[in-house]
Coordinates of C-alpha atoms in Angstrom, one line a residue:
X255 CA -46.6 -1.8 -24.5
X256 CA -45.8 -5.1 -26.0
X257 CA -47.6 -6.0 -29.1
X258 CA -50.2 -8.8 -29.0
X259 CA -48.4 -10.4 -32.2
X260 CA -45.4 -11.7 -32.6
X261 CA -44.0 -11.8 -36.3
X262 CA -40.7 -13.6 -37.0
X263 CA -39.6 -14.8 -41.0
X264 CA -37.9 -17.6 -39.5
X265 CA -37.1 -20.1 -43.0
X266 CA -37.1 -18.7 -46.7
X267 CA -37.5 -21.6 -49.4
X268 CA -37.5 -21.8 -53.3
X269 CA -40.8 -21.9 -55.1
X270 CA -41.1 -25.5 -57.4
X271 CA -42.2 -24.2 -60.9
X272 CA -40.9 -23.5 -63.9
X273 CA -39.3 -20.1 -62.7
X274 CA -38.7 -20.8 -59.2
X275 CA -38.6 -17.2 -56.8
X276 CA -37.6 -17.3 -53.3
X277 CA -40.7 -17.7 -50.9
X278 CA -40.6 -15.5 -47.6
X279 CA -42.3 -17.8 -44.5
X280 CA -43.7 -15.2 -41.8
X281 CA -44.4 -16.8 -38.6
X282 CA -46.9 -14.9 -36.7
X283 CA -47.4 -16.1 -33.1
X284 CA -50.5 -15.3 -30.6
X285 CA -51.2 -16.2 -27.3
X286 CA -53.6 -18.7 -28.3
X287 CA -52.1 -19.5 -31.7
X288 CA -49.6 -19.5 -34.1
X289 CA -49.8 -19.4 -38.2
X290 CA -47.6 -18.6 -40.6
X291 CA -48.3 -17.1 -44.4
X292 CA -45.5 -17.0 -47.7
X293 CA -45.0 -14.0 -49.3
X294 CA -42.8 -13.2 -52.0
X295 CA -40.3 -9.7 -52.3
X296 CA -42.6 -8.4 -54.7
X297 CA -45.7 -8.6 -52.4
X298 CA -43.4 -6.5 -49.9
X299 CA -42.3 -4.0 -52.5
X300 CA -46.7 -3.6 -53.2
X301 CA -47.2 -3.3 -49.4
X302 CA -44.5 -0.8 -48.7
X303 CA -45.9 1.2 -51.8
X304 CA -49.5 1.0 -50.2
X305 CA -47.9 2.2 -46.3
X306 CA -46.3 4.9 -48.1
X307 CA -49.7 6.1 -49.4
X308 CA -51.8 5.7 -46.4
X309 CA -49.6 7.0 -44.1
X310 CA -48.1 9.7 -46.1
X311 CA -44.6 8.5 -44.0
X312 CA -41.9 6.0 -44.6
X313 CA -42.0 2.9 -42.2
X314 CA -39.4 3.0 -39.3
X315 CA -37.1 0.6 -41.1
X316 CA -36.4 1.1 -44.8
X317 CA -37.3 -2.5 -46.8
X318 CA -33.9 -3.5 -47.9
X319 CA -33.1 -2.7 -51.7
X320 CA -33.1 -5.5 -54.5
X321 CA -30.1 -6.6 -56.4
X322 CA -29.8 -6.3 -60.0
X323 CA -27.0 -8.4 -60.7
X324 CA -27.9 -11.4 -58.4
X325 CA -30.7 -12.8 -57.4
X326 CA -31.9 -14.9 -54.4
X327 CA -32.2 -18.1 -55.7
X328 CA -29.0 -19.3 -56.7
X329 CA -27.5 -17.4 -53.7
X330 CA -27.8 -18.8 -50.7
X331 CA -26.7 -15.8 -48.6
X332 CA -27.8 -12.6 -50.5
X333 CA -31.3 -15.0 -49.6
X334 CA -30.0 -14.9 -46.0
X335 CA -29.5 -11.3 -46.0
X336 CA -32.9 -10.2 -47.7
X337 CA -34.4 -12.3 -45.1
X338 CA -32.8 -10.7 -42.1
X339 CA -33.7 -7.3 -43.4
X340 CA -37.4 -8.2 -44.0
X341 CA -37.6 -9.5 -40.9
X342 CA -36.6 -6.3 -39.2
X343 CA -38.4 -4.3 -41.1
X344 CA -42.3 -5.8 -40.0
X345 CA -40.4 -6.3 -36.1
X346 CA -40.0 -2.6 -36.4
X347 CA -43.8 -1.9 -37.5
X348 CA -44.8 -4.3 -35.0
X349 CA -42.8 -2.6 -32.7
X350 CA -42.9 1.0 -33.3
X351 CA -44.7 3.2 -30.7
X352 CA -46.1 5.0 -33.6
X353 CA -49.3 2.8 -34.4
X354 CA -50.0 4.7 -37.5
X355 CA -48.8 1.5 -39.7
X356 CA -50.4 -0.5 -38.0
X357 CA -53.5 1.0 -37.9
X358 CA -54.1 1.0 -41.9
X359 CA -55.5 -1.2 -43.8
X360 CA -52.3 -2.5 -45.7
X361 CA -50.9 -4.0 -43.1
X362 CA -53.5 -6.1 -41.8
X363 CA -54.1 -6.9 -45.2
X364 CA -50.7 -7.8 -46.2
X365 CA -50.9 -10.1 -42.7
X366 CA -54.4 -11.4 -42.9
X367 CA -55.4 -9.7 -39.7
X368 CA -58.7 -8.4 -39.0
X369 CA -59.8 -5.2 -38.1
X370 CA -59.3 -5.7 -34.2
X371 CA -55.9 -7.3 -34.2
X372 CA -54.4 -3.8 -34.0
X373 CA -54.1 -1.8 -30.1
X374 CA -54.2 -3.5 -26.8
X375 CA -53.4 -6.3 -26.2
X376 CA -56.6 -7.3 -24.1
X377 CA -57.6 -11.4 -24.1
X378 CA -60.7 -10.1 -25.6
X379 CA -58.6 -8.9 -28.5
X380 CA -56.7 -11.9 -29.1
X381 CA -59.9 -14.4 -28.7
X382 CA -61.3 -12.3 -31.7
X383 CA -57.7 -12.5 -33.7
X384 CA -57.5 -15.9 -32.9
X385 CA -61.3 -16.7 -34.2
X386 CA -60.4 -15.0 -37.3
X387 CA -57.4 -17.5 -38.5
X388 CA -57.5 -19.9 -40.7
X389 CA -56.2 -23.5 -39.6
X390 CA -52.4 -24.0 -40.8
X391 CA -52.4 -25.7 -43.7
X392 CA -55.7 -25.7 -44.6
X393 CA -56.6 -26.4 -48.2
X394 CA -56.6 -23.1 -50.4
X395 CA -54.7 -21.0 -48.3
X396 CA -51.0 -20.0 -48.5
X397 CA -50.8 -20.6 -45.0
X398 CA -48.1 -23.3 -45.4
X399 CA -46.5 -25.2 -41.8
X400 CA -42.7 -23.6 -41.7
X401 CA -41.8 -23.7 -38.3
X402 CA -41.6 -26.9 -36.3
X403 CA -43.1 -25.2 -33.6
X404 CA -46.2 -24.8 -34.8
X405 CA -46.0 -28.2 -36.9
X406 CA -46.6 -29.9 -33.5
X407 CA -49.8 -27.6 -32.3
X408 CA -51.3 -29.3 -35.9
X409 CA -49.9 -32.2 -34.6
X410 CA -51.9 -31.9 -31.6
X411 CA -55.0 -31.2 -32.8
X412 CA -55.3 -33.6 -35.2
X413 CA -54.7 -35.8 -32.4
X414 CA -57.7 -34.2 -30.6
X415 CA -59.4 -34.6 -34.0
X416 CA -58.9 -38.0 -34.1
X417 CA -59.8 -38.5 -30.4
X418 CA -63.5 -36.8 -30.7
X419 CA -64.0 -39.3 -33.6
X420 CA -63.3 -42.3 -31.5
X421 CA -65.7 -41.0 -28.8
X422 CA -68.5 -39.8 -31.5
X423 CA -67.9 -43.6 -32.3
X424 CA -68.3 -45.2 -29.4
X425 CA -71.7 -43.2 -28.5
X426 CA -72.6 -43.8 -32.0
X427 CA -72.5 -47.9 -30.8
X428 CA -74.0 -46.8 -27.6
X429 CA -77.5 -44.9 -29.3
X430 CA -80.9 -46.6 -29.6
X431 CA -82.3 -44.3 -31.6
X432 CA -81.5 -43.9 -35.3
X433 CA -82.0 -40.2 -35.3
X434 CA -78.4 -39.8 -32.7
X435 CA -76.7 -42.6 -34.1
X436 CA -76.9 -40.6 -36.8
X437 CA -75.9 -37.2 -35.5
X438 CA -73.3 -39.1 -33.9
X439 CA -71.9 -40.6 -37.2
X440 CA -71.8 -37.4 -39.2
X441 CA -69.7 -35.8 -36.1
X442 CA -67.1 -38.7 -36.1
X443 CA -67.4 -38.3 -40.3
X444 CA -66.7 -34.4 -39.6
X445 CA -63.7 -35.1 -37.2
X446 CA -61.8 -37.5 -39.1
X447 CA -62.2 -35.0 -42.3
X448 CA -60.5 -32.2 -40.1
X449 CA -58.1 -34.4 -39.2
X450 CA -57.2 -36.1 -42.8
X451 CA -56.8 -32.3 -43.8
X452 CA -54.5 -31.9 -40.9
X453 CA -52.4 -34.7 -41.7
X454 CA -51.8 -34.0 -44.9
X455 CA -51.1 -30.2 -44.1
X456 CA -48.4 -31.9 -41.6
X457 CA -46.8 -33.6 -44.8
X458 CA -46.6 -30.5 -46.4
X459 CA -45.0 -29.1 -43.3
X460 CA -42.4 -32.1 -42.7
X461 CA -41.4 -31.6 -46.7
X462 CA -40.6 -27.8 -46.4
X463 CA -39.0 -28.5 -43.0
X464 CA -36.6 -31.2 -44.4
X465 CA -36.0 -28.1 -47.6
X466 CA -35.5 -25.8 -45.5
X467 CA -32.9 -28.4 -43.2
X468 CA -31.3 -29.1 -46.3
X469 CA -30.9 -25.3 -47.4
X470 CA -29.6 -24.7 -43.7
X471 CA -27.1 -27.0 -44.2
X472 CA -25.7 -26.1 -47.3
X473 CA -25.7 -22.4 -46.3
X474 CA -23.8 -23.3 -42.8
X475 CA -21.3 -24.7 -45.0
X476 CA -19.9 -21.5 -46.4
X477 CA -21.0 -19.7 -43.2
X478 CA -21.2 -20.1 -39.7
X479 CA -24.2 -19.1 -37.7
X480 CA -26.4 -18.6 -41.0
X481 CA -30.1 -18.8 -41.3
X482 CA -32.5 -21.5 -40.3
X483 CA -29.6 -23.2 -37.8
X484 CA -32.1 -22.3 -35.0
X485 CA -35.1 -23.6 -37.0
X486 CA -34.2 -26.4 -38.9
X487 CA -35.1 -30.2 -37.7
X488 CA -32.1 -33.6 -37.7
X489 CA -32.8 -36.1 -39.7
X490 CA -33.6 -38.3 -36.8
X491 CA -36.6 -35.9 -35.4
X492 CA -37.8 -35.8 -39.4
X493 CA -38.1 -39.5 -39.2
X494 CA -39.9 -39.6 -36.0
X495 CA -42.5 -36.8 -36.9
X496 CA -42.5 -39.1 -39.8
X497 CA -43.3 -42.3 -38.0
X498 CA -46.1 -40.4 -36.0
X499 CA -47.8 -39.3 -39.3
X500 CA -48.1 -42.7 -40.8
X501 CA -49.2 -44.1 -37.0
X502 CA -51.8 -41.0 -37.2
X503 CA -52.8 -41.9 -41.0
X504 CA -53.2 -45.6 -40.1
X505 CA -55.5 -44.7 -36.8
X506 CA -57.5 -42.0 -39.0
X507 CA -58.0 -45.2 -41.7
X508 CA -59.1 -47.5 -38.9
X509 CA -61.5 -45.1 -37.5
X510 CA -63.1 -44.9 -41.4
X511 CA -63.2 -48.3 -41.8
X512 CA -65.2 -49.0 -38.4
X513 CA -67.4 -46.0 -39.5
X514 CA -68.2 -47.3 -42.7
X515 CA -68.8 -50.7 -41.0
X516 CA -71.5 -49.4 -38.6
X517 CA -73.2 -47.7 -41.5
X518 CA -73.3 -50.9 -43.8
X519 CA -74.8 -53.0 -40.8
X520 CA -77.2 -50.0 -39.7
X521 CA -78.6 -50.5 -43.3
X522 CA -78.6 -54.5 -43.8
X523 CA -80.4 -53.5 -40.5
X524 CA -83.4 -51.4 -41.6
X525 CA -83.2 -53.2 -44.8
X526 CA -84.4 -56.4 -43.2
X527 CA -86.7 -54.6 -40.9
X528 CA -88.5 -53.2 -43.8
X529 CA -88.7 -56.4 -45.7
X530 CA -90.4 -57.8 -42.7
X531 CA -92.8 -55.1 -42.7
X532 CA -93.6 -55.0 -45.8
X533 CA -94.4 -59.0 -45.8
X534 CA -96.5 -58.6 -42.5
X535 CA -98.6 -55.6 -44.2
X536 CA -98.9 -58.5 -47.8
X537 CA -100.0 -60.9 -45.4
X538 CA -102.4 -59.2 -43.3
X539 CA -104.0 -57.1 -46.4
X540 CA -104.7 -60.7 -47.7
X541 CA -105.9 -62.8 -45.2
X542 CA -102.8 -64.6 -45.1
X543 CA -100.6 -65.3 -42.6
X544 CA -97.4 -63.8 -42.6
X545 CA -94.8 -65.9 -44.1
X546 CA -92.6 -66.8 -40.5
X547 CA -88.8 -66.4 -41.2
X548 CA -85.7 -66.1 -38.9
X549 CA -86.5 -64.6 -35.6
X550 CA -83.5 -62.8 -34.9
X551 CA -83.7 -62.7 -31.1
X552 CA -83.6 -66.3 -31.0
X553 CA -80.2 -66.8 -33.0
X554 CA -77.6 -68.7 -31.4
X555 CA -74.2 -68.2 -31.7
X556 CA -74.4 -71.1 -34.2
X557 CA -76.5 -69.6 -36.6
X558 CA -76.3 -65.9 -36.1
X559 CA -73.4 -65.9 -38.7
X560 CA -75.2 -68.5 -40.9
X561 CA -77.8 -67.0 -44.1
X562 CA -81.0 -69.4 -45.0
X563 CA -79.1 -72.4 -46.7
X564 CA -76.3 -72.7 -44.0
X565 CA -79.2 -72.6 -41.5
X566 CA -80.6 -75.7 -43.4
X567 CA -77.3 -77.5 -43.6
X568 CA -77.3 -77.3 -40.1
X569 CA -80.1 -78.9 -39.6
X570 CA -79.9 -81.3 -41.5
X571 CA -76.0 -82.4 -39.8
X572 CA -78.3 -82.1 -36.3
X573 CA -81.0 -84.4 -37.5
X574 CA -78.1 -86.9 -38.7
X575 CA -76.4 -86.7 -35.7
X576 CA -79.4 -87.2 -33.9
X577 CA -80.1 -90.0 -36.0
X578 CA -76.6 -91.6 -35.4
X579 CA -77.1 -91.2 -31.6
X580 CA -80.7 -92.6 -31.4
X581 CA -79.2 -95.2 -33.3
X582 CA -76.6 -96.2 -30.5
X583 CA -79.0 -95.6 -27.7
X584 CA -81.3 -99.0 -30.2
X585 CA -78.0 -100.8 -29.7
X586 CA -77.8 -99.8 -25.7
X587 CA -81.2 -100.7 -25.5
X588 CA -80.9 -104.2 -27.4
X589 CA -77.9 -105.3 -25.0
X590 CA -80.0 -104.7 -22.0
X591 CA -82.8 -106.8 -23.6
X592 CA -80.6 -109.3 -24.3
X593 CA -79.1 -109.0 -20.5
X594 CA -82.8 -109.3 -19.4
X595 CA -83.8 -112.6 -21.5
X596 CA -80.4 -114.3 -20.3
X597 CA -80.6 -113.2 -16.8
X598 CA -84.1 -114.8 -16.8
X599 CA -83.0 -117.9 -18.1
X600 CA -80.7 -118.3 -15.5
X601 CA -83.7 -117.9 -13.0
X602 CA -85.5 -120.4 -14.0
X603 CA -82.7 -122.9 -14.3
X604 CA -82.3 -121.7 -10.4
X605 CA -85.9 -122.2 -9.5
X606 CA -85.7 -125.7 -10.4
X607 CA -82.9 -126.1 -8.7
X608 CA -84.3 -124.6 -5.5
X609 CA -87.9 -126.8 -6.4
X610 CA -85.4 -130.4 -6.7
X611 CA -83.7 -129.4 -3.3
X612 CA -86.8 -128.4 -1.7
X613 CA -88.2 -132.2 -2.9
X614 CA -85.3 -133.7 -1.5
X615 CA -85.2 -132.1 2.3
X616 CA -89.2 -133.3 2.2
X617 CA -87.8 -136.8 1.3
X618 CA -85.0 -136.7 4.1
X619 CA -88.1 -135.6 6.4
X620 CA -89.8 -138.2 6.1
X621 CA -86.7 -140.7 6.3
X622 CA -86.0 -139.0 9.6
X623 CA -89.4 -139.6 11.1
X624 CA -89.6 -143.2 10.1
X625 CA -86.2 -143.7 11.8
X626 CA -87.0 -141.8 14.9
X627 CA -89.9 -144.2 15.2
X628 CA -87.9 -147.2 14.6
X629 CA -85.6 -146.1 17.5
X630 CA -88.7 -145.5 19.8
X631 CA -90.1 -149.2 19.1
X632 CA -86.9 -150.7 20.2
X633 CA -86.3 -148.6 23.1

């Protein structure tokens, strides 16, 4: 029967202290997860001492030997080697019909497995397993991101981190009640905290990647086909992962910022609110009226931005504009008045008129009579 855990030791790196030792990676992979742990030789040399005494038999590979008279760290392929054999020797636990190594408490010790990670491989089995690991990365565990595999499942759920914090955001805009605007800001505050720890487990990662590139390299150049060729990244996919990280860090800052911005306005907010209050209850306590201020669902978009004295400046350039218009409107009004008086005058001077013309056709009248009665007298 296959084993519900995979375990590879796919990179081996150099400790940076004082006395650097070589660091053993071990990848262990699940069906819902992947994490890896770093042990050094001497913790195998303790656990193979600890199998020997619980099982009272030696493992089905033997743990390959160490080297008195060179060491690991300066060579590149004795490194190589002891990481080969290491590797074979927990693949042949893993994989040994025998499950009396596995069974015992040093191994899933020595691999931070719990108690059920050992016989079938049910989904029950691996749901507990995978319940019972730490996130890669996190802080205070040795559980450091070696394999560029699993750097992108980080990379994913940070993602998904950062994603539920956007949406705990936008329902946090979306509340009318204090009480779930504020659930919904400590979720977005508990999201982006998950994901700044995942981003800066993914630095971590993308630094002992590009060591572990660079120690590829170096060993590929004395020998073909040597360790880490399968693992390590190329400069060019470093740089992108790169790029996404500070693309990621920049959203995750954004996403603060806007947080820390809805909680300053939700307490100018209740801080004016209680101001008000507290001036109603003054006033009605003593018989005074309430001192009226800014109603604030009457604001324009004019003064919404403006505090008390801006509010006053602007009245005062209405009132002056006002002024200034009422002022044209007098001079409007004055033109028409003048209009009227000279329009008047020229109806009068046009009434007389009409009064000397009506006095002259009763004069022609009368001249026309007279003659028609001439013309009858001498007919």
């Amino acid at each position: 029967m296959a084993p519900n855990v995979e375990i590879s030791i796919p990179t081996a790196t150099t400790s940076h202290t004082s006395s650097p030792y070589t660091i053993y990676n071990i990848t262990l992979r699940l069906p819902l997860r992947s994490f890896t742990i770093s042990k050094r030789y001497s913790d195998f040399v303790a656990f193979h001492s600890s199998l020997l005494n619980q099982t009272n038999a030696p493992p089905p590979a033997p743990l390959p030997g160490k080297h008195w008279f060179s060491n690991t760290v300066s060579n590149p392929t004795l490194r190589e080697e002891r990481r080969q054999g290491l590797e074979s020797y927990l693949r042949a636990i893993n994989e040994a019909d025998d499950p009396r190594w596995r069974n015992c408490s040093a191994w899933r010790a020595f691999l931070n497995l719990p108690s059920s990670a050992v016989g079938n491989g049910s989904a029950t089995t691996s749901a507990k397993l995978h319940a019972a690991i730490t996130e890669p990365g996190a802080v205070g565990t040795q559980s450091a991101i070696t394999d560029p595999t699993l750097w992108l499942d980080c990379y994913r759920d940070m993602k998904a981190h950062l994603h539920d914090a956007r949406l705990h955001l936008t329902r946090r805009d979306q509340e009318t009640t204090p009480q779930k605007q504020h659930e919904s800001s400590a979720r977005a505050k508990s999201s982006l905290v998950r994901a700044g720890s995942l981003i800066g487990a993914l630095e971590d990662g993308l630094k002992n990647l590009g060591d572990a590139n660079a120690d590829a390299r170096s060993v590929a150049s004395g020998k073909r086909g040597a360790w880490g060729s399968g693992n390590a990244l190329g400069e060019g996919e470093i740089r992108r992962r790169k790029d996404l990280l500070v693309n990621a860090r920049k959203e995750k800052n954004g996403l603060e910022d806007l947080l820390n911005a809805m909680a300053a306005k939700s307490r100018i907010d209740n801080a004016v609110a209680s101001i008000q209050d507290k001036e109603a209850l003054v006033g009605s306590a003593s018989g005074k009226p309430a001192r009226s201020g800014r109603v604030l669902g009457k604001e324009t978009e004019r003064t919404r931005e403006l505090d008390n004295q801006g509010v006053l400046q602007l009245q005062k350039q209405t009132m002056e504009d006002q002024d200034m218009s009422i002022e044209e409107l007098r001079k409007i009004v004055q033109r028409q008045k003048e209009l009227g008086i000279a329009i008047n005058a020229e109806l009068e001077i046009q009434n007389e008129l009409l009064k000397l013309t009506d006095e002259d056709t009763d004069r022609l009248e009368k001249k026309v009579e007279i003659g028609k009665k001439r013309v009858g007298k001498i007919s």
